[in-house]
Amino acid sequence: MDRVNRVSQASLIASDSPEPLWVQAAELIERRVREGALASGRRLPAERELCNQMGISRVTLRRALQHLVEQGVLRSSHGRGWYVAGRPDRDWPNSLESFTETARRKALTATSRVIRAEVKEASLDEADQFGVAAGTRLFVLERVRMLDGVPVGVDSSRVVLNVAPRLPETDFGKASLIEELTAGGAEPVVAQSVIEAKGCPEGIAEHLDLTPGDPVLVMHQSMVDAVGRVVLVSTITYRGDRYRLRTSFVRGGTSPA
């Protein structure tokens, strides 16, 4: 079988990942389609070969393939196999979505263990971040974020209390902070993010089943609403083996001849 028509064996399915196997398999196949390794109209390898390549069962594979059919990435031909329908109409955009929304998209269950939820006065640095006066009341929320019960990250967030006064009454073991802000009329629409690789701090390691110094990815994020108010500032520390950022880059200007 030619190399173009193969699903890369180098991209292994991680059995210990919090993502279900069928989700990983679907993402792998979709990625090969986006990259052009599986061209439009091509027939995929036989199911048995795909199962062997990815180390998954036929039931798992068929769930992944059916999902891709529903997404318009593949089409099935009874008795003939699975074919690439063309470029997916919906790629993975740089869209702003909550942890809970991401989990739903991946067919996972998002839950949280609340470490801290309290109201405090803004320090000088915090006031500068939000563009408010020092001493303004903030709602502080720190949580261990989990997917299907597996710790993925520790989220430390701050919100100006008068933007969403009911936050202290909310059960954030299950609720989404972004969805609560949206319901209160302060929907975040733009986020500025900085991501850095670091060694895990001692105070966070215990919540992520890590040893201090183990690799983590730290995302510093500031979100604004439609009128330009900073409504949420957060620092999220993700386990390095349980977080993956997917983005896209567009070359600006005119390409040289």
Short mmCIF file of C-alpha atoms in Angstrom, two decimals:
data_model
loop_
_atom_site.label_atom_id
_atom_site.label_comp_id
_atom_site.label_asym_id
_atom_site.label_seq_id
_atom_site.Cartn_x
_atom_site.Cartn_y
_atom_site.Cartn_z
CA MET A 1 0.00 0.00 0.00
CA ASP A 2 1.44 3.43 -0.87
CA ARG A 3 2.59 5.78 1.84
CA VAL A 4 -0.01 8.44 1.00
CA ASN A 5 -2.86 6.07 1.78
CA ARG A 6 -1.55 5.03 5.19
CA VAL A 7 -2.38 6.35 8.63
CA SER A 8 0.98 7.03 10.26
CA GLN A 9 2.05 4.31 12.66
CA ALA A 10 4.39 6.80 14.32
CA SER A 11 1.41 8.66 15.77
CA LEU A 12 0.53 6.24 18.53
CA ILE A 13 -2.74 6.08 20.41
CA ALA A 14 -2.04 6.72 24.11
CA SER A 15 -3.99 4.25 26.23
CA ASP A 16 -3.25 6.26 29.40
CA SER A 17 -4.55 9.54 27.96
CA PRO A 18 -7.71 11.09 29.46
CA GLU A 19 -9.09 11.27 25.90
CA PRO A 20 -11.12 8.21 24.85
CA LEU A 21 -9.36 5.98 22.32
CA TRP A 22 -11.98 6.65 19.64
CA VAL A 23 -11.46 10.42 20.00
CA GLN A 24 -7.70 10.02 19.59
CA ALA A 25 -8.21 7.78 16.55
CA ALA A 26 -10.61 10.27 14.96
CA GLU A 27 -8.19 13.15 15.57
CA LEU A 28 -5.33 11.15 14.07
CA ILE A 29 -7.24 10.35 10.89
CA GLU A 30 -8.61 13.90 10.58
CA ARG A 31 -5.10 15.30 11.00
CA ARG A 32 -3.83 13.11 8.16
CA VAL A 33 -6.67 14.40 5.98
CA ARG A 34 -5.87 18.04 6.82
CA GLU A 35 -2.19 17.49 6.09
CA GLY A 36 -3.03 16.00 2.69
CA ALA A 37 -1.58 12.57 3.49
CA LEU A 38 -5.07 11.15 2.93
CA ALA A 39 -6.29 12.93 -0.19
CA SER A 40 -9.87 13.68 -1.21
CA GLY A 41 -11.56 10.62 -2.71
CA ARG A 42 -8.98 8.20 -1.35
CA ARG A 43 -10.13 4.95 0.19
CA LEU A 44 -8.82 4.35 3.68
CA PRO A 45 -6.87 1.17 4.45
CA ALA A 46 -8.95 -1.84 5.48
CA GLU A 47 -10.39 -1.74 8.99
CA ARG A 48 -8.16 -4.60 10.13
CA GLU A 49 -5.06 -2.73 9.01
CA LEU A 50 -6.18 0.49 10.66
CA CYS A 51 -6.83 -1.38 13.91
CA ASN A 52 -3.36 -2.92 13.77
CA GLN A 53 -1.71 0.41 12.99
CA MET A 54 -3.38 2.24 15.86
CA GLY A 55 -3.62 -0.62 18.33
CA ILE A 56 -7.36 -0.32 18.86
CA SER A 57 -10.38 -2.59 18.53
CA ARG A 58 -12.71 -2.60 15.54
CA VAL A 59 -15.55 -1.28 17.72
CA THR A 60 -13.39 1.69 18.74
CA LEU A 61 -12.29 2.29 15.16
CA ARG A 62 -15.83 2.24 13.79
CA ARG A 63 -16.96 4.77 16.38
CA ALA A 64 -14.12 7.07 15.27
CA LEU A 65 -14.93 6.57 11.59
CA GLN A 66 -18.64 7.16 12.08
CA HIS A 67 -17.86 10.37 13.99
CA LEU A 68 -15.76 11.57 11.05
CA VAL A 69 -18.61 10.75 8.67
CA GLU A 70 -20.93 12.90 10.80
CA GLN A 71 -18.34 15.70 10.68
CA GLY A 72 -18.14 15.51 6.89
CA VAL A 73 -14.52 14.34 6.86
CA LEU A 74 -15.22 10.81 5.58
CA ARG A 75 -17.97 9.02 3.68
CA SER A 76 -18.82 5.35 3.82
CA SER A 77 -19.64 3.09 0.89
CA HIS A 78 -21.47 -0.07 1.88
CA GLY A 79 -19.34 -3.09 1.11
CA ARG A 80 -16.49 -0.99 -0.28
CA GLY A 81 -15.03 0.80 2.72
CA TRP A 82 -14.39 4.32 3.95
CA TYR A 83 -13.39 7.25 1.75
CA VAL A 84 -12.07 10.75 2.35
CA ALA A 85 -14.92 13.13 1.56
CA GLY A 86 -12.63 16.11 1.09
CA ARG A 87 -11.20 18.80 3.28
CA PRO A 88 -13.21 19.18 6.48
CA ASP A 89 -15.47 22.20 6.33
CA ARG A 90 -14.64 22.87 9.96
CA ASP A 91 -10.99 22.89 10.91
CA TRP A 92 -9.80 23.52 14.46
CA PRO A 93 -10.12 27.30 14.67
CA ASN A 94 -8.52 29.51 17.27
CA SER A 95 -11.88 29.80 19.00
CA LEU A 96 -12.36 30.79 22.61
CA GLU A 97 -14.12 28.03 24.49
CA SER A 98 -14.31 27.04 28.12
CA PHE A 99 -12.71 23.94 29.60
CA THR A 100 -16.22 22.50 29.89
CA GLU A 101 -17.02 23.22 26.23
CA THR A 102 -13.77 21.61 25.12
CA ALA A 103 -14.61 18.52 27.18
CA ARG A 104 -18.07 18.26 25.61
CA ARG A 105 -16.60 18.50 22.12
CA LYS A 106 -14.28 15.62 22.94
CA ALA A 107 -17.06 13.55 24.55
CA LEU A 108 -15.46 13.87 28.00
CA THR A 109 -16.89 14.89 31.36
CA ALA A 110 -15.39 18.00 32.96
CA THR A 111 -15.44 18.31 36.74
CA SER A 112 -13.50 20.33 39.27
CA ARG A 113 -12.30 20.09 42.83
CA VAL A 114 -12.46 23.54 44.37
CA ILE A 115 -9.35 24.48 46.31
CA ARG A 116 -10.32 28.06 47.10
CA ALA A 117 -13.35 30.24 46.43
CA GLU A 118 -13.44 33.59 48.20
CA VAL A 119 -13.79 37.34 47.86
CA LYS A 120 -10.72 39.54 48.41
CA GLU A 121 -9.52 43.05 47.69
CA ALA A 122 -7.46 43.62 44.58
CA SER A 123 -3.76 44.22 45.07
CA LEU A 124 -1.97 46.92 43.06
CA ASP A 125 -0.87 44.36 40.44
CA GLU A 126 -4.35 42.83 40.20
CA ALA A 127 -5.96 46.26 39.93
CA ASP A 128 -3.60 47.08 37.06
CA GLN A 129 -4.55 43.85 35.26
CA PHE A 130 -8.26 44.67 35.44
CA GLY A 131 -7.99 48.44 35.04
CA VAL A 132 -9.74 49.07 38.36
CA ALA A 133 -8.81 50.76 41.62
CA ALA A 134 -6.74 48.92 44.20
CA GLY A 135 -9.02 47.45 46.84
CA THR A 136 -11.79 46.61 44.34
CA ARG A 137 -13.45 43.38 45.39
CA LEU A 138 -12.44 40.33 43.37
CA PHE A 139 -13.82 36.81 43.32
CA VAL A 140 -10.94 34.34 43.50
CA LEU A 141 -11.46 30.77 42.32
CA GLU A 142 -8.84 28.02 42.37
CA ARG A 143 -9.73 24.56 41.08
CA VAL A 144 -8.23 21.26 40.05
CA ARG A 145 -9.67 20.67 36.58
CA MET A 146 -10.42 17.05 35.68
CA LEU A 147 -11.48 15.13 32.58
CA ASP A 148 -13.35 11.91 33.31
CA GLY A 149 -11.98 12.16 36.85
CA VAL A 150 -8.33 12.50 35.77
CA PRO A 151 -6.50 15.66 36.99
CA VAL A 152 -5.42 17.75 34.01
CA GLY A 153 -4.61 21.17 35.44
CA VAL A 154 -4.89 23.65 38.28
CA ASP A 155 -6.80 26.82 37.40
CA SER A 156 -6.41 30.02 39.43
CA SER A 157 -8.89 32.66 38.22
CA ARG A 158 -9.93 36.14 39.29
CA VAL A 159 -13.03 38.13 38.36
CA VAL A 160 -14.11 41.63 39.39
CA LEU A 161 -17.02 40.83 41.70
CA ASN A 162 -19.43 43.51 40.48
CA VAL A 163 -19.20 42.03 36.97
CA ALA A 164 -20.87 38.84 38.22
CA PRO A 165 -22.04 39.25 41.83
CA ARG A 166 -23.57 35.76 42.08
CA LEU A 167 -20.32 33.86 41.52
CA PRO A 168 -19.66 33.23 45.24
CA GLU A 169 -22.99 31.36 45.42
CA THR A 170 -22.16 29.03 42.51
CA ASP A 171 -21.05 25.41 42.87
CA PHE A 172 -17.93 25.31 40.73
CA GLY A 173 -17.47 21.61 41.26
CA LYS A 174 -19.51 21.28 38.06
CA ALA A 175 -20.26 24.80 36.83
CA SER A 176 -18.24 26.57 34.14
CA LEU A 177 -16.88 29.99 35.10
CA ILE A 178 -17.06 31.27 31.51
CA GLU A 179 -20.63 30.05 31.13
CA GLU A 180 -21.57 31.76 34.41
CA LEU A 181 -20.01 35.01 33.20
CA THR A 182 -21.89 34.68 29.92
CA ALA A 183 -25.18 34.11 31.72
CA GLY A 184 -24.51 37.24 33.77
CA GLY A 185 -24.01 39.41 30.70
CA ALA A 186 -20.20 39.49 30.74
CA GLU A 187 -19.35 36.95 28.05
CA PRO A 188 -15.61 36.79 27.29
CA VAL A 189 -15.10 37.23 23.55
CA VAL A 190 -11.33 37.67 23.23
CA ALA A 191 -8.48 36.11 25.20
CA GLN A 192 -4.83 37.08 25.25
CA SER A 193 -2.73 34.08 26.25
CA VAL A 194 0.91 33.41 27.03
CA ILE A 195 2.02 29.79 27.42
CA GLU A 196 5.33 28.72 28.91
CA ALA A 197 6.97 25.43 29.85
CA LYS A 198 8.12 25.25 33.46
CA GLY A 199 8.89 22.89 36.29
CA CYS A 200 5.84 22.17 38.44
CA PRO A 201 5.71 24.30 41.63
CA GLU A 202 5.56 22.40 44.90
CA GLY A 203 2.13 23.72 45.87
CA ILE A 204 0.58 22.54 42.61
CA ALA A 205 2.38 19.21 42.15
CA GLU A 206 0.30 17.45 44.81
CA HIS A 207 -2.94 18.33 43.01
CA LEU A 208 -1.71 16.91 39.69
CA ASP A 209 -0.09 13.73 41.03
CA LEU A 210 3.32 15.10 40.06
CA THR A 211 6.70 15.53 41.68
CA PRO A 212 7.86 19.15 42.10
CA GLY A 213 9.91 20.07 39.05
CA ASP A 214 8.06 17.75 36.67
CA PRO A 215 7.26 19.43 33.31
CA VAL A 216 4.08 21.49 33.12
CA LEU A 217 2.63 24.02 30.70
CA VAL A 218 1.49 27.28 32.28
CA MET A 219 -1.08 29.45 30.51
CA HIS A 220 -1.50 33.06 31.62
CA GLN A 221 -4.74 34.40 30.18
CA SER A 222 -6.69 37.64 30.19
CA MET A 223 -10.22 37.74 28.74
CA VAL A 224 -12.26 40.76 27.70
CA ASP A 225 -15.94 41.14 26.89
CA ALA A 226 -17.61 42.83 23.93
CA VAL A 227 -17.23 46.32 25.44
CA GLY A 228 -13.54 45.85 26.19
CA ARG A 229 -13.72 45.16 29.92
CA VAL A 230 -11.24 42.69 31.34
CA VAL A 231 -13.63 40.20 32.93
CA LEU A 232 -11.35 37.27 33.76
CA VAL A 233 -7.66 36.83 34.53
CA SER A 234 -6.35 33.33 35.06
CA THR A 235 -3.24 31.22 35.39
CA ILE A 236 -3.72 27.56 34.48
CA THR A 237 -1.02 24.97 35.12
CA TYR A 238 -1.45 21.88 32.94
CA ARG A 239 0.28 18.54 33.24
CA GLY A 240 2.75 18.39 30.37
CA ASP A 241 1.52 14.95 29.32
CA ARG A 242 -2.19 15.85 29.41
CA TYR A 243 -2.42 19.12 27.54
CA ARG A 244 -1.92 19.86 23.87
CA LEU A 245 -2.38 23.21 22.19
CA ARG A 246 -3.55 23.17 18.60
CA THR A 247 -3.37 26.41 16.67
CA SER A 248 -2.89 27.67 13.13
CA PHE A 249 -0.66 30.32 11.61
CA VAL A 250 -1.35 32.37 8.50
CA ARG A 251 1.46 33.97 6.55
CA GLY A 252 0.71 37.63 5.96
CA GLY A 253 1.61 39.79 3.00
CA THR A 254 2.53 38.65 -0.46
CA SER A 255 4.66 35.56 -0.87
CA PRO A 256 7.88 36.07 -2.81
CA ALA A 257 7.87 34.91 -6.42
#
